[in-house]
Coordinates of C-alpha atoms and ligand atoms in Angstrom, one line a residue:
X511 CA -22.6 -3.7 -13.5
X512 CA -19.1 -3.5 -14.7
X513 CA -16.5 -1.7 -11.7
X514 CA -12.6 -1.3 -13.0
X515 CA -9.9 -1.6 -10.7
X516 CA -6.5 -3.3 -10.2
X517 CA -4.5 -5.4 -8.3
X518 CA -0.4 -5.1 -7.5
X519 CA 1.5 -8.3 -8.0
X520 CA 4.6 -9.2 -6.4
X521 CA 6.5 -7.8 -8.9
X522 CA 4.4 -4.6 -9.0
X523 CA 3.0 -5.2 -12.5
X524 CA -0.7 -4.5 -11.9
X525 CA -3.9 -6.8 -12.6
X526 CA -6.5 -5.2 -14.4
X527 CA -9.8 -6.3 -13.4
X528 CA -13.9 -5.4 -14.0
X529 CA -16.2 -6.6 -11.8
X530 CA -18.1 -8.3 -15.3
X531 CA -21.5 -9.9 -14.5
X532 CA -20.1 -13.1 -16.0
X533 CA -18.3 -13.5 -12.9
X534 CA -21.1 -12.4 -10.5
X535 CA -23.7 -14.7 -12.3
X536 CA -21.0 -17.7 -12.8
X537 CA -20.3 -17.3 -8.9
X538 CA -24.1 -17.3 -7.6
X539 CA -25.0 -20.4 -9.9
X540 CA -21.3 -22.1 -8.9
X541 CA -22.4 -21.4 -5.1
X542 CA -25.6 -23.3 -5.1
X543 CA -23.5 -26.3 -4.7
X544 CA -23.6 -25.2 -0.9
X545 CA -27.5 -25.1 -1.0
X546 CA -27.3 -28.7 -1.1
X547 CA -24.9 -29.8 1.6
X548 CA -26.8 -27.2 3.9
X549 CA -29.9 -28.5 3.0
X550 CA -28.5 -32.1 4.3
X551 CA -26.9 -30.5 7.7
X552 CA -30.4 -29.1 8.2
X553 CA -32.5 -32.0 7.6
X554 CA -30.8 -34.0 10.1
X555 CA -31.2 -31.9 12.7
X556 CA -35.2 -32.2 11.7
X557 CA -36.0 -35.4 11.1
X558 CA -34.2 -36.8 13.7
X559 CA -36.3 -35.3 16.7
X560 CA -39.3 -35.7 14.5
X561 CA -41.7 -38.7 15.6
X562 CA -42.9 -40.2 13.1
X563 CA -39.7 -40.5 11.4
X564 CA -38.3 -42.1 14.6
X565 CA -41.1 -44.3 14.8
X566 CA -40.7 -45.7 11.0
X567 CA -36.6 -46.1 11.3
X568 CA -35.5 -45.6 14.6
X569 CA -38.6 -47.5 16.9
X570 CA -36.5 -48.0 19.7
X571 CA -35.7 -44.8 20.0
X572 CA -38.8 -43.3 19.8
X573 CA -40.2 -45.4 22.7
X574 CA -37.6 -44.2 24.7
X575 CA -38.4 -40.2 23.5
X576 CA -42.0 -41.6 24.1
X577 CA -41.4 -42.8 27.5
X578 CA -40.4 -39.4 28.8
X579 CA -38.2 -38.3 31.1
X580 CA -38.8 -40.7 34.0
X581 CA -36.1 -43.6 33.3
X582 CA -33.7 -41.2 31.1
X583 CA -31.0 -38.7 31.6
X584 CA -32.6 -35.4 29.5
X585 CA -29.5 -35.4 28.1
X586 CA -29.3 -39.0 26.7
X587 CA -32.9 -39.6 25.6
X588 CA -31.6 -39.6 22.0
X589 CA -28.3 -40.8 22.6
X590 CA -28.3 -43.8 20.0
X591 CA -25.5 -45.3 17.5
X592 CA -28.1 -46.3 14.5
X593 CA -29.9 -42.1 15.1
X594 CA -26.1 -40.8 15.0
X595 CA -25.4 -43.2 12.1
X596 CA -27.9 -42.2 10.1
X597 CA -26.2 -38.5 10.1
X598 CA -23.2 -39.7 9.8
X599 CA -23.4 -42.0 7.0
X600 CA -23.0 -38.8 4.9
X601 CA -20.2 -37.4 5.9
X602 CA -17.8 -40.6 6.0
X603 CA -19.3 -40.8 1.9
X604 CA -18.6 -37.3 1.2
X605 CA -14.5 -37.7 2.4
X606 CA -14.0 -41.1 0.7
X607 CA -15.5 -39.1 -2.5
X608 CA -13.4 -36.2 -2.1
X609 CA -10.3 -38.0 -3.3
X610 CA -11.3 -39.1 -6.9
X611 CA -13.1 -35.4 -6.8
X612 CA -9.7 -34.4 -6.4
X613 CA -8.6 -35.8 -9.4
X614 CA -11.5 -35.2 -12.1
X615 CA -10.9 -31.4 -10.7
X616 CA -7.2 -31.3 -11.3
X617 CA -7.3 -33.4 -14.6
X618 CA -10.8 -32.7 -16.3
X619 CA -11.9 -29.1 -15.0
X620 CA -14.3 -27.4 -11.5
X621 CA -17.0 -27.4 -13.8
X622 CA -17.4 -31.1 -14.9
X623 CA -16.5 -31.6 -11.0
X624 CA -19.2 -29.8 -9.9
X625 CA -21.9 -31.6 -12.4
X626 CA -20.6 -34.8 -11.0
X627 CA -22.1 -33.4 -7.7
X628 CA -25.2 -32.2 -9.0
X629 CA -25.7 -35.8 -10.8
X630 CA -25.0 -37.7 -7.4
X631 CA -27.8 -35.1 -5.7
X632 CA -30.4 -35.8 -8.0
X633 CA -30.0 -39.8 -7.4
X634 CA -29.1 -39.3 -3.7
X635 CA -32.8 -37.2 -3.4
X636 CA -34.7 -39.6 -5.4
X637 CA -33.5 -42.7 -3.4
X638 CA -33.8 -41.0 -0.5
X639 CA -37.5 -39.9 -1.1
X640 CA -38.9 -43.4 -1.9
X641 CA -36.9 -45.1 1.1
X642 CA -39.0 -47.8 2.5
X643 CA -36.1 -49.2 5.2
X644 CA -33.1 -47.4 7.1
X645 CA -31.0 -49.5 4.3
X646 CA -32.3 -46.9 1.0
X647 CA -32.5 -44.4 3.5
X648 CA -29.0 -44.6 4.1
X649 CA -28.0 -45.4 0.7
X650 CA -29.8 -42.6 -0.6
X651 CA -27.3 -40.1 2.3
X652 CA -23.7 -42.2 0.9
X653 CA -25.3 -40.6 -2.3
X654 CA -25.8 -37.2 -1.2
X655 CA -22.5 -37.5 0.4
X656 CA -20.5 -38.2 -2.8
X657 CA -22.3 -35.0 -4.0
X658 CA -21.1 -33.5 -0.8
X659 CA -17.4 -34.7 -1.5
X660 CA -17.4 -33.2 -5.4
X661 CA -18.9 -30.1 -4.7
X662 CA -17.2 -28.7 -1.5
X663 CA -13.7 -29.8 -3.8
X664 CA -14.7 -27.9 -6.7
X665 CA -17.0 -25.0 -5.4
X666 CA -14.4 -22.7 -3.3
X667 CA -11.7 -23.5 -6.2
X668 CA -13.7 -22.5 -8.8
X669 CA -15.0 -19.4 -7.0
X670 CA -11.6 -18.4 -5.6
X671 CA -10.2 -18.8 -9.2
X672 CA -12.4 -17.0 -11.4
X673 CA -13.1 -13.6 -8.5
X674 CA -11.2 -10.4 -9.1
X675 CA -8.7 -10.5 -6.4
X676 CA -10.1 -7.2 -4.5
X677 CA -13.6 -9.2 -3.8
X678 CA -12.7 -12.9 -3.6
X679 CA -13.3 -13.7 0.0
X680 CA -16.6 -11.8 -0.8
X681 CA -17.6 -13.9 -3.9
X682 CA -16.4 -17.0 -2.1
X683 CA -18.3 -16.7 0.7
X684 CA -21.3 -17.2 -1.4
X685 CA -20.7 -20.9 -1.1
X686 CA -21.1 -20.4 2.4
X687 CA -24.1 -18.3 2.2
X688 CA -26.0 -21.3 0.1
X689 CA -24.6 -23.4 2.9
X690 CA -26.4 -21.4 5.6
X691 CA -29.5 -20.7 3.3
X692 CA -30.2 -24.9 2.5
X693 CA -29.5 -25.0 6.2
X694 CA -32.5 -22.6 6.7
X695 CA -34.5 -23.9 4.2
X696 CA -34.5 -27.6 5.8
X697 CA -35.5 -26.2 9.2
X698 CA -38.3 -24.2 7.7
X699 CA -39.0 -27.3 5.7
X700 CA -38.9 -28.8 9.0
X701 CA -41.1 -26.8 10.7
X702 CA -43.7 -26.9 7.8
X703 CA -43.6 -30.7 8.2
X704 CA -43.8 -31.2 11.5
X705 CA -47.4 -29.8 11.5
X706 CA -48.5 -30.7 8.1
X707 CA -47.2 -32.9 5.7
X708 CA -45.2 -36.2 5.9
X709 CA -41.4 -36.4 6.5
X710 CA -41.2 -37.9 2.8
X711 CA -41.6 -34.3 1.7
X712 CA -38.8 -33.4 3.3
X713 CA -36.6 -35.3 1.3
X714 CA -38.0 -34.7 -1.6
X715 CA -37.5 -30.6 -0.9
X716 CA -33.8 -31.2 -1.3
X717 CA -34.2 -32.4 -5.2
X718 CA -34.6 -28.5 -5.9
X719 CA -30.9 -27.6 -4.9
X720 CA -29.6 -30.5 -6.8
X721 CA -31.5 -29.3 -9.8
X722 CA -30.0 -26.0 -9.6
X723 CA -26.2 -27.0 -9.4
X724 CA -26.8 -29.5 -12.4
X725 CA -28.0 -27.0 -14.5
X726 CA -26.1 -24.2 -13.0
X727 CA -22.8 -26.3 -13.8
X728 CA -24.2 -26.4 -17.3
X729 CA -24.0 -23.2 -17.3
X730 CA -21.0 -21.5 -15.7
X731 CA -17.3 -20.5 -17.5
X732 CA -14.3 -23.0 -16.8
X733 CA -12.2 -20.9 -15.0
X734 CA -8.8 -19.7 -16.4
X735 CA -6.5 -21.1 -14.2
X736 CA -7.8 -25.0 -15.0
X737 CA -7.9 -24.3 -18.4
X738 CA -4.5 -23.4 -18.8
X739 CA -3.4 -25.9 -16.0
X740 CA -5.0 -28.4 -18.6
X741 CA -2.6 -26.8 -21.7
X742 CA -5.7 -25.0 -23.1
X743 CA -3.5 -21.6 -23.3
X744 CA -5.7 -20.0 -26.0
X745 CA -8.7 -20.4 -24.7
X746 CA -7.8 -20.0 -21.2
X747 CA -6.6 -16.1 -22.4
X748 CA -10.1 -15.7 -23.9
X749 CA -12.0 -16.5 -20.7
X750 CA -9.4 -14.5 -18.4
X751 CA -10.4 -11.4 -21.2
X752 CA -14.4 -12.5 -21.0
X753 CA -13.8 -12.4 -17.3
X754 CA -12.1 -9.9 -16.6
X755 CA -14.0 -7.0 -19.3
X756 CA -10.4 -6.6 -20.6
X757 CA -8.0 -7.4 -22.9
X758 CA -5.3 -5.9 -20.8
X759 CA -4.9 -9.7 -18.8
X760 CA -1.3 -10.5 -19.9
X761 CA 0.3 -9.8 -16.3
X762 CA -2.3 -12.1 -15.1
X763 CA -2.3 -14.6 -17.9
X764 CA 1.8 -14.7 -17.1
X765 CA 1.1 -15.0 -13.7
X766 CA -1.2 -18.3 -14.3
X767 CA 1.1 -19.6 -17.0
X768 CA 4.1 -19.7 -14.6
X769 CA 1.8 -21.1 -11.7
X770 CA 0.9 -23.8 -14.3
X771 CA 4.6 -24.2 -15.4
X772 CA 5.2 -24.9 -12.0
X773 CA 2.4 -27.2 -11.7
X774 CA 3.7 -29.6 -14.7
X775 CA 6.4 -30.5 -12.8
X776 CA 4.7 -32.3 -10.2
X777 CA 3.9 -35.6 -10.6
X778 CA 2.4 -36.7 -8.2
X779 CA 0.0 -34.1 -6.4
X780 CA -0.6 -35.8 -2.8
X781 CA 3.3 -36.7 -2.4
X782 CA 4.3 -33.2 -3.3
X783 CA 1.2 -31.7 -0.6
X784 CA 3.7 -33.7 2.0
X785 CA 7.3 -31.8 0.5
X786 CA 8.5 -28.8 3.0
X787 CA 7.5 -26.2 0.9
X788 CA 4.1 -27.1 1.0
X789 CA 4.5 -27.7 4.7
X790 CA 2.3 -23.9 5.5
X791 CA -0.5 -24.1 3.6
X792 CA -1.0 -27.9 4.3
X793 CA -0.6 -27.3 8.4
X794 CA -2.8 -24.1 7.7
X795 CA -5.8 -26.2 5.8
X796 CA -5.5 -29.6 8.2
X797 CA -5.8 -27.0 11.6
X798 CA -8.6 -24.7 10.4
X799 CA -10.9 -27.6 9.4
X800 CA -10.4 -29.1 12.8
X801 CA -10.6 -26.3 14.1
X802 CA -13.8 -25.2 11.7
X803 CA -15.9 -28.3 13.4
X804 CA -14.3 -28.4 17.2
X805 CA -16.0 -24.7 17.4
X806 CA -18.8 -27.1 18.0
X807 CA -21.2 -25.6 15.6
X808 CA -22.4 -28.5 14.4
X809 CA -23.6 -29.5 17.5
X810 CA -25.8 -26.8 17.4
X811 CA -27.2 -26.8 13.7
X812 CA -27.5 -31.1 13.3
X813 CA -29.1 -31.1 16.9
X814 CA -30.8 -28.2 17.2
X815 CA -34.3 -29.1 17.8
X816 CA -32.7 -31.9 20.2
X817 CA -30.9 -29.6 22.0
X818 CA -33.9 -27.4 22.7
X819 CA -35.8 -30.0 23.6
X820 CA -33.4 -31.0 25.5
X821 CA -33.5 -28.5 27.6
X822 CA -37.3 -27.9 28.3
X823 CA -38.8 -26.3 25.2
X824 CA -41.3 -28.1 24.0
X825 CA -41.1 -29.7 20.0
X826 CA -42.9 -26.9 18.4
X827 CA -41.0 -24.4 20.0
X828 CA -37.6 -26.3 19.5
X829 CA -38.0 -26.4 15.6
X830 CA -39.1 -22.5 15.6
X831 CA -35.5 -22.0 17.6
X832 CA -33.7 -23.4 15.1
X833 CA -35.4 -21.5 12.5
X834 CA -34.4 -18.3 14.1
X835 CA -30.6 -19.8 14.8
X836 CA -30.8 -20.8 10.8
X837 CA -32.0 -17.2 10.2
X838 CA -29.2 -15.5 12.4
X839 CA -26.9 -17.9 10.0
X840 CA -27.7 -16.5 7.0
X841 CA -27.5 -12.6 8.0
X842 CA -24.4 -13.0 9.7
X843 CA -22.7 -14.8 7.1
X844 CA -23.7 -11.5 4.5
X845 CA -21.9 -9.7 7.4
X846 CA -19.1 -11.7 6.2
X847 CA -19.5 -10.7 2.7
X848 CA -19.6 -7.3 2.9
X849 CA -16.4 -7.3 5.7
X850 CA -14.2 -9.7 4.5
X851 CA -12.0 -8.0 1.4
X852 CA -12.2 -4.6 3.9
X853 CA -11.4 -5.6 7.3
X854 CA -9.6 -8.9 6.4
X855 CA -9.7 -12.7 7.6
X856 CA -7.6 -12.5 10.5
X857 CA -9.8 -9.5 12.5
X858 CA -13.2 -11.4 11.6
X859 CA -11.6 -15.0 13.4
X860 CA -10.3 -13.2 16.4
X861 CA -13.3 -11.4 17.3
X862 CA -15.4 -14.0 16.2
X863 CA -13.4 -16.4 18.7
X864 CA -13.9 -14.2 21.4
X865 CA -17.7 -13.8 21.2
X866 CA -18.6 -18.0 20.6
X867 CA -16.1 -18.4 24.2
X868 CA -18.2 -15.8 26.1
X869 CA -21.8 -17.1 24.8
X870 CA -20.6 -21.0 25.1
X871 CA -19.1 -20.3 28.5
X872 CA -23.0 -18.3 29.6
X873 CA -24.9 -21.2 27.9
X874 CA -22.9 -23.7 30.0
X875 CA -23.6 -21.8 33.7
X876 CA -27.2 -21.6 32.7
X877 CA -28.0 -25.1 31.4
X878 CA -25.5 -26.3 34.6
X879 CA -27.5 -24.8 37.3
X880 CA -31.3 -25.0 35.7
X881 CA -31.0 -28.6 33.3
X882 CA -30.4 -31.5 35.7
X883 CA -30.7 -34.9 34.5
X884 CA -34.4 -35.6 35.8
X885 CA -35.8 -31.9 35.5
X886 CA -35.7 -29.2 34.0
X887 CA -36.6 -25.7 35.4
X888 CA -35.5 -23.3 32.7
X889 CA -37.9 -20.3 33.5
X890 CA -39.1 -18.5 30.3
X891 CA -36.6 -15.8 30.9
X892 CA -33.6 -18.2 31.1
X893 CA -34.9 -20.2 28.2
X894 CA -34.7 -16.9 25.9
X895 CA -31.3 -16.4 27.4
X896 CA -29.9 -19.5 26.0
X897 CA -31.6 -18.7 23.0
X898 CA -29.8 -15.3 22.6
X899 CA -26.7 -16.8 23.3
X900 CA -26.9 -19.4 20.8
X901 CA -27.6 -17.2 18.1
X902 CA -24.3 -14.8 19.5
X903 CA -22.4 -18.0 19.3
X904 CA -24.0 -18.8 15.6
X905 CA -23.5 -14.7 14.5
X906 CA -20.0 -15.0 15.5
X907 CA -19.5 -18.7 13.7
X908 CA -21.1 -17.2 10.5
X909 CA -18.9 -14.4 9.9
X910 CA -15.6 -15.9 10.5
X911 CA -14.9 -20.1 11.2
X912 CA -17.8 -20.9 9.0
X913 CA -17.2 -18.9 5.5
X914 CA -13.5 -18.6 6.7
X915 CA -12.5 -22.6 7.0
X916 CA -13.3 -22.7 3.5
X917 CA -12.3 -19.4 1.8
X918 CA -8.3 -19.8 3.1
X919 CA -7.5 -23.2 2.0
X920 CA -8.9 -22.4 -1.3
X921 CA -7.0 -19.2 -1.9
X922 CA -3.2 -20.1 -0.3
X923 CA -2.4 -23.4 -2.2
X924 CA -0.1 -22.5 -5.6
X925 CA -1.7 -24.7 -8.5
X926 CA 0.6 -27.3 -8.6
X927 CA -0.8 -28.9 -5.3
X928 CA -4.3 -26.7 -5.3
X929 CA -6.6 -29.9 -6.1
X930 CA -4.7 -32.2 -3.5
X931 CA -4.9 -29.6 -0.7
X932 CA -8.3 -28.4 -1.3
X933 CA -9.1 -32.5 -1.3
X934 CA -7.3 -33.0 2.1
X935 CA -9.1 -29.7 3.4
X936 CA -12.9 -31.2 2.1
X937 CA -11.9 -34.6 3.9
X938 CA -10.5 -33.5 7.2
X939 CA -13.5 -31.5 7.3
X940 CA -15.8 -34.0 6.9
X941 CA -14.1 -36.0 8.9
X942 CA -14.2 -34.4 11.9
X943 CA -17.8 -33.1 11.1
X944 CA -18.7 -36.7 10.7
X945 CA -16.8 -37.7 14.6
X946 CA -19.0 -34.6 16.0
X947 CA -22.2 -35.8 14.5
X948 CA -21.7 -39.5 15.2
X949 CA -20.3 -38.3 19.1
X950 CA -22.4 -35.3 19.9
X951 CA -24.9 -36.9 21.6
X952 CA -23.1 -39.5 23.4
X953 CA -21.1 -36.5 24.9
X954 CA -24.2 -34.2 25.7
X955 CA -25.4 -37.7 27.6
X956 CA -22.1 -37.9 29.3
X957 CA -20.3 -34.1 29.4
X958 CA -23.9 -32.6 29.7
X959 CA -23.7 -29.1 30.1
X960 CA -20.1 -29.5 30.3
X961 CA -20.1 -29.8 26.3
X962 CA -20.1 -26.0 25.8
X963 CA -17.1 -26.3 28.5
X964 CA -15.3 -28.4 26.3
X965 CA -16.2 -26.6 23.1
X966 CA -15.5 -23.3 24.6
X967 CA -12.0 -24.3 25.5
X968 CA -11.4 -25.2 21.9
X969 CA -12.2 -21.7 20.9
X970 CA -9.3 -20.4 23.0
X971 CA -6.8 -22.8 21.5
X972 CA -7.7 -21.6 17.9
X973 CA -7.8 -18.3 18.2
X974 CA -4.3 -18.3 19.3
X975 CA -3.4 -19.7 16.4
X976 CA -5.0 -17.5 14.6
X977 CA -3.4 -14.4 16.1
X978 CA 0.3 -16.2 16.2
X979 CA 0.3 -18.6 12.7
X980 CA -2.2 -17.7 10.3
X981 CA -1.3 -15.0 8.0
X982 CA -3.8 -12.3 6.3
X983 CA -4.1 -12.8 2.5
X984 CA -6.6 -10.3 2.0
X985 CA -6.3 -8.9 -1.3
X986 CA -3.1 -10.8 -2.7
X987 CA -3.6 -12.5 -5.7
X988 CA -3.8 -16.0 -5.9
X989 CA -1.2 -17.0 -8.0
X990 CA 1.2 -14.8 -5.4
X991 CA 0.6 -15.9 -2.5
X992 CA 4.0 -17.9 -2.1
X993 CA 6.1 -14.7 -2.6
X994 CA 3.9 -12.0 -0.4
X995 CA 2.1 -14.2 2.1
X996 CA 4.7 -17.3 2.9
X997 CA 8.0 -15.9 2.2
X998 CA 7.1 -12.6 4.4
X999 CA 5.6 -14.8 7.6
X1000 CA 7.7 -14.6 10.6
X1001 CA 7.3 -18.5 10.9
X1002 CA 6.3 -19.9 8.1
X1003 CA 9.0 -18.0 5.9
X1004 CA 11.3 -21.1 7.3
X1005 CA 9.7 -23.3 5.1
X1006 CA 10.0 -21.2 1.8
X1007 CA 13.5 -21.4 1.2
X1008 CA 14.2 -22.8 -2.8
X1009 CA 16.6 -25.0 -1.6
X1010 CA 14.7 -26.8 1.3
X1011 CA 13.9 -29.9 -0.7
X1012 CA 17.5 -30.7 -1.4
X1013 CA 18.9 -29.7 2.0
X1014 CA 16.3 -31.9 3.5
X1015 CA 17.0 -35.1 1.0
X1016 CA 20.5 -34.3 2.3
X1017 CA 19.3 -34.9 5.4
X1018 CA 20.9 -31.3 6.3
X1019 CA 18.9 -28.9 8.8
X1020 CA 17.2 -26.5 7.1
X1021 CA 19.0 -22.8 7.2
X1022 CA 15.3 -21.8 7.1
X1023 CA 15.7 -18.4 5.1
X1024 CA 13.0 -16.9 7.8
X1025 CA 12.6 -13.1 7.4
X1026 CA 12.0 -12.7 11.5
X1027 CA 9.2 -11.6 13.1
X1028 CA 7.0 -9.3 10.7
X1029 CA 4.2 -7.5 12.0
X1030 CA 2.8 -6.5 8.8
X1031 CA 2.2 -9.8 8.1
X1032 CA 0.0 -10.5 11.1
X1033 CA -3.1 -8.2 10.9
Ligands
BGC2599 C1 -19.4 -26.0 7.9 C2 -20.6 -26.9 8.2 C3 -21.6 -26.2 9.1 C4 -22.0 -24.9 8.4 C5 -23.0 -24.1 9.3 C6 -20.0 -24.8 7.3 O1 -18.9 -23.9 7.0 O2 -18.5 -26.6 7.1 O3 -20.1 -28.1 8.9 O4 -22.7 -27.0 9.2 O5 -20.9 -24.1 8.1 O6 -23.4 -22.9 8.7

């Protein structure tokens, strides 16, 4: 399974590189940290509409679901702080952990990093499947969160590292497949338990994932980059050679030794993230994550089986919708896969933006004229309408915003600030993923159908920025992408100038050494 092929650095010296099954197997086992945070996005969604969950933990709210629809709003039957907390809990756990991720990835390796994770599942699962109160319960998600904060730190570094430069957005976006597969795997889990067993099974599920990162993480290569970033030269060179089916690596072993010369300077990682220089990847990272979660996608895969119960399908027939959504996400995200190294990132977000604004904008009209507050008379015909359109507007996230908002960040920061941003990029997306989950429903109950509205005009905004600000790095390598991605951008080419720093301590205005407009750089 070995390919050959190269890849041109910025000084035209070129990077031989096999496609080794080292890397594939080291990449699919890496990945499975994904599995896990899925498999958590998933279960919420579940349990949360389930009965006899609500009945155990959330009693108030399950009279109220009980009651019907006769004193509530449809859309604010489940609209309850302790419900959204409960969600939520892991994602305020997983951004806290982020930050001391990002050190034990910068100082003691990805792979340690990502057994922390898998040692933080296993406990989070275990607490979580005896829970006897909401107060284990959410103990057991912080837990599951700090796994969540370790592994989405180290996961797309270590994959974007070790991947021959021609197929890393491909062998990234494996994290993101796991994602969308544990996300699958809780709704069939969910669907399963709904008619059979007890909702303690579904907890317990989610202790398979965690076994398969721990040992997986066992398993897998350090890659090169952190092992010479950590001063282990020689035996960074041996990997890069294992890796790569080579010995021909020393263009690429340079490359990484001068990234990691670089790197020693910098003292302090998170203060340097904030220096001028820095200034385009950081804005870059910060705006797709917002922008990764404001696509409103979360709405859908947390609240799925809400959301179609919400509007008039009955509970059996909501969970079996969000099986087929979670099915659409998995097969578009190989879409992704196969596209992403060929057609590149920027194509894949603007035609991905414009297919979520037409099928939010069609939900919207439909659920607007058919879902009041007291009734709803969605035909069968309009009900697989919406159904179609959600899984356009899932399709579309699943190729681009979904694998995409975690692929870039990974693969633009130099070393020297690499652990920081990626840290910054895990906790702004949490962050906002956490606002979304503890707000959705509160804003269904208040925007109503107007949420797509709202979500749909969000897709606008970022596509623009996708077509005017976000540069393609498609196939440059990763150590290079300051001279042949930054330096070459129309705008962010300002920020690259050596001499920045100093000119800005001097409190002098930048001269900005900006190339002008280059359309090259744009698609
Ligand atoms: C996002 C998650 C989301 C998932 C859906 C991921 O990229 O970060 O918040 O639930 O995609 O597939």
């Amino acid at each position: 399974m070995t390919g050959g092929g190269f890849a041109t650095s910025a000084n035209g010296v070129e990077f031989e590189a096999k496609i080794t099954p080292i890397v594939i197997i080291s990449c699919i086992m890496a990945a499975t940290g994904g599995l896990m945070f899925g498999y958590d996005v998933g279960v919420s969604g579940g349990v949360t509409s389930m009965p006899d969950f609500l009945e155990k933990f959330f009693p108030v709210v399950y009279r109220k679901v009980q009651a019907g629809t006769e004193k509530d709003s449809n859309y604010c039957k489940y609209d309850n702080q302790g419900l959204q907390l409960f969600t939520s809990s892991l994602y305020l756990a997983g951004l806290t952990a982020t930050f001391f991720a990002s050190y034990t990835t910068r100082t003691r390796g990805r792979r340690l990093t990502m057994l922390i994770a898998g040692v933080f599942f296993i406990i989070g699962v275990a607490l979580n499947a005896g829970a006897q109160d909401l107060a284990m319960l959410i103990a057991g998600r912080i837990l599951l969160g700090c796994g969540v904060g370790f592994a989405n730190q180290a996961v797309p570094l270590f994959l974007s590292e070790i991947a021959p430069t021609r197929i890393r957005g491909g062998l990234n976006i494996l994290f993101q497949l796991n994602i969308t597969i544990g996300i699958l795997f809780a709704n069939l889990v969910n669907y399963g338990t709904a008619k059979r067993m007890g909702m303690e099974v579904i907890v317990r599920f989610g202790g398979n994932p965690a076994l398969l990162l721990t040992v997986g993480a066992l398993l897998v290569t350090e890659t090169p980059n952190s092992l010479v970033e950590r001063g282990r030269l020689d035996e960074g060179k041996a990997v890069l050679r294992r890796i790569r089916g080579t010995d021909n690596v020393e263009p690429e072993f340079a490359d990484l030794l001068e990234a990691s010369r670089l790197a020693k300077e910098v003292k302090h990682p998170f203060r340097n993230l904030l220096q001028r220089k820095n200034r385009p990847q950081l804005v870059i990272a910060v705006a797709l994550q917002i922008f990764q979660q404001c696509t409103g996608i979360n709405a859908i895969m947390f609240y799925a089986p809400v959301l179609f119960n919400t509007v008039g399908f009955g509970n059996d027939a909501s969970l079996y919708s969000a099986v087929v959504t979670g099915a659409v996400n998995v097969l578009s995200t190989v879409v992704s896969i196969y596209s992403v190294d060929k057609v590149g990132r920027r194509f894949l977000l603007l035609e991905a933006g414009f297919q979520m604004f037409f099928s939010q904008v069609v939900i919207a009209i439909i659920l607007g004229i058919k879902v009041t507050d007291h009734s709803t008379n969605l035909s069968k015909g309009f009900a697989i309408l919406v159904v179609v359109m959600i899984c356009t507007y899932v399709a579309a996230f699943a190729w681009s915003w979904g694998p995409l908002g975690w692929l870039i960040p990974s693969e633009t920061f130099p070393l020297e600030t690499r652990s920081a941003g990626q840290s910054v990029t895990v906790c702004v997306n949490l962050l906002f993923t956490f606002i979304i989950a503890q707000a959705f429903l509160s804003m269904l109950c208040h925007f109503k159908f107007g949420i797509f509205i709202f979500f749909s005009a969000w897709v606008l905004v970022m596509s623009f920025f996708v077509m005017f600000l976000l540069p393609e790095t498609k196939n440059v390598p990763i150590e290079e992408m300051t001279e042949r991605v930054w330096k070459k951008h129309w705008f962010w080419a300002r920020f690259m100038d050596d001499h920045n720093d100093q000119v800005f301590v001097n409190g002098k205005k930048s001269n900005g050494k900006s190339n002008g407009f280059d359309p090259s750089t744009r698609l």
